[in-house]
């Protein structure tokens, strides 16, 4: 939390002047008392999804991953048709680059949170 979340959100929250929300899946391995104290001190509200509900509430699961899976499947098939070979480790990143960039846009990410009622 300290390393990634704060680094990615500190500036847009005016370095803690504006509250931030961190959504976690509720498993206790994702947070500690020390971490929660640190979050409180930095105006970060940690909210946990209810148990066994993340598949229905997380925007990535509900919207983006299914779209990405469909797009990369199409890209893999196109690669195999074009080259006559299966996608190798060396080709993997170049094959998924376009599906990734088309799927994980700011607009789609916001839409995924709207679809689950989080945004």
Protein backbone atom coordinates (compact mmCIF):
# COMPACT_ATOMS: atom_id res chain seq x y z
CA UNK A 1 0.00 0.00 0.00
CA UNK A 2 2.71 2.45 0.98
CA UNK A 3 4.86 1.72 -2.03
CA UNK A 4 2.39 1.37 -4.89
CA UNK A 5 -0.96 2.91 -3.98
CA UNK A 6 0.47 6.01 -2.33
CA UNK A 7 2.98 6.55 -5.12
CA UNK A 8 0.26 6.32 -7.76
CA UNK A 9 -2.33 8.48 -6.00
CA UNK A 10 -0.48 10.93 -3.76
CA UNK A 11 -0.12 13.70 -6.31
CA UNK A 12 -3.74 13.66 -7.51
CA UNK A 13 -4.93 13.70 -3.89
CA UNK A 14 -2.82 16.80 -3.30
CA UNK A 15 -0.48 14.70 -1.17
CA UNK A 16 -3.18 13.48 1.18
CA UNK A 17 -5.23 16.68 1.41
CA UNK A 18 -8.03 14.91 -0.47
CA UNK A 19 -9.28 11.55 0.76
CA UNK A 20 -8.50 8.42 -1.23
CA UNK A 21 -10.29 5.08 -1.27
CA UNK A 22 -8.47 1.77 -1.55
CA UNK A 23 -10.69 -1.22 -2.31
CA UNK A 24 -9.38 -4.62 -1.22
CA UNK A 25 -10.87 -8.08 -1.48
CA UNK A 26 -11.26 -8.47 2.27
CA UNK A 27 -8.73 -11.23 2.81
CA UNK A 28 -6.80 -10.35 5.97
CA UNK A 29 -3.46 -10.91 4.23
CA UNK A 30 -4.05 -7.66 2.34
CA UNK A 31 -3.85 -5.42 5.36
CA UNK A 32 -2.36 -5.15 8.84
CA UNK A 33 -3.07 -2.93 11.83
CA UNK A 34 0.12 -1.03 11.04
CA UNK A 35 -0.95 -0.61 7.42
CA UNK A 36 -4.44 0.55 8.36
CA UNK A 37 -3.00 3.05 10.84
CA UNK A 38 -0.67 4.34 8.13
CA UNK A 39 -3.59 4.61 5.69
CA UNK A 40 -5.68 6.55 8.21
CA UNK A 41 -2.78 8.93 8.86
CA UNK A 42 -2.53 9.56 5.09
CA UNK A 43 -6.27 10.10 4.52
CA UNK A 44 -6.71 6.75 2.76
CA UNK A 45 -9.96 4.91 3.45
CA UNK A 46 -9.52 1.15 3.07
CA UNK A 47 -12.75 -0.59 2.14
CA UNK A 48 -13.05 -4.37 1.84
CA UNK A 49 -15.37 -6.14 -0.54
CA UNK A 50 -17.68 -8.64 1.18
CA UNK A 51 -16.37 -12.23 1.25
CA UNK A 52 -16.91 -14.30 -1.88
CA UNK A 53 -18.32 -11.34 -3.84
CA UNK A 54 -15.34 -9.93 -5.70
CA UNK A 55 -16.26 -11.82 -8.89
CA UNK A 56 -19.46 -9.76 -9.00
CA UNK A 57 -18.18 -6.44 -7.63
CA UNK A 58 -14.68 -5.90 -8.99
CA UNK A 59 -14.75 -3.92 -12.21
CA UNK A 60 -11.78 -5.75 -13.64
CA UNK A 61 -13.49 -9.12 -13.20
CA UNK A 62 -16.93 -7.99 -14.33
CA UNK A 63 -15.97 -5.99 -17.42
CA UNK A 64 -12.35 -5.73 -18.43
CA UNK A 65 -10.95 -9.24 -18.06
CA UNK A 66 -13.69 -10.80 -20.20
CA UNK A 67 -13.17 -8.20 -22.93
CA UNK A 68 -9.40 -8.64 -22.77
CA UNK A 69 -9.71 -12.43 -22.89
CA UNK A 70 -11.85 -12.23 -26.03
CA UNK A 71 -9.48 -9.77 -27.71
CA UNK A 72 -6.29 -11.64 -26.89
CA UNK A 73 -7.88 -14.91 -28.02
CA UNK A 74 -8.60 -13.28 -31.38
CA UNK A 75 -5.04 -11.90 -31.53
CA UNK A 76 -3.55 -15.34 -30.74
CA UNK A 77 -5.63 -16.96 -33.49
CA UNK A 78 -4.60 -14.26 -35.98
CA UNK A 79 -0.93 -14.75 -35.07
CA UNK A 80 -1.24 -18.51 -35.54
CA UNK A 81 -2.97 -18.07 -38.91
CA UNK A 82 -0.37 -15.55 -40.09
CA UNK A 83 2.70 -17.46 -38.93
CA UNK A 84 1.51 -21.06 -38.85
CA UNK A 85 2.98 -21.30 -35.33
CA UNK A 86 1.76 -21.12 -31.77
CA UNK A 87 2.51 -17.93 -29.84
CA UNK A 88 5.95 -18.25 -28.27
CA UNK A 89 7.29 -16.58 -25.14
CA UNK A 90 9.27 -14.24 -27.38
CA UNK A 91 6.17 -13.20 -29.34
CA UNK A 92 3.75 -13.07 -26.41
CA UNK A 93 4.11 -9.38 -25.49
CA UNK A 94 3.89 -8.17 -29.06
CA UNK A 95 0.74 -10.26 -29.60
CA UNK A 96 -1.09 -8.99 -26.49
CA UNK A 97 0.01 -5.36 -26.82
CA UNK A 98 -2.88 -4.27 -29.06
CA UNK A 99 -5.62 -6.13 -27.13
CA UNK A 100 -4.21 -4.75 -23.85
CA UNK A 101 -4.09 -1.15 -25.08
CA UNK A 102 -7.58 -1.38 -26.60
CA UNK A 103 -9.06 -2.87 -23.42
CA UNK A 104 -7.40 -1.11 -20.50
CA UNK A 105 -8.23 2.47 -21.43
CA UNK A 106 -9.19 5.12 -18.90
CA UNK A 107 -12.72 5.18 -20.32
CA UNK A 108 -13.13 1.39 -20.01
CA UNK A 109 -11.70 1.33 -16.49
CA UNK A 110 -14.18 3.98 -15.33
CA UNK A 111 -16.98 2.09 -17.11
CA UNK A 112 -16.05 -1.09 -15.26
CA UNK A 113 -16.40 0.63 -11.89
CA UNK A 114 -19.70 2.21 -12.97
CA UNK A 115 -20.99 -1.22 -14.05
CA UNK A 116 -20.38 -2.60 -10.56
CA UNK A 117 -21.78 0.44 -8.76
CA UNK A 118 -18.45 1.40 -7.21
CA UNK A 119 -18.15 4.66 -9.18
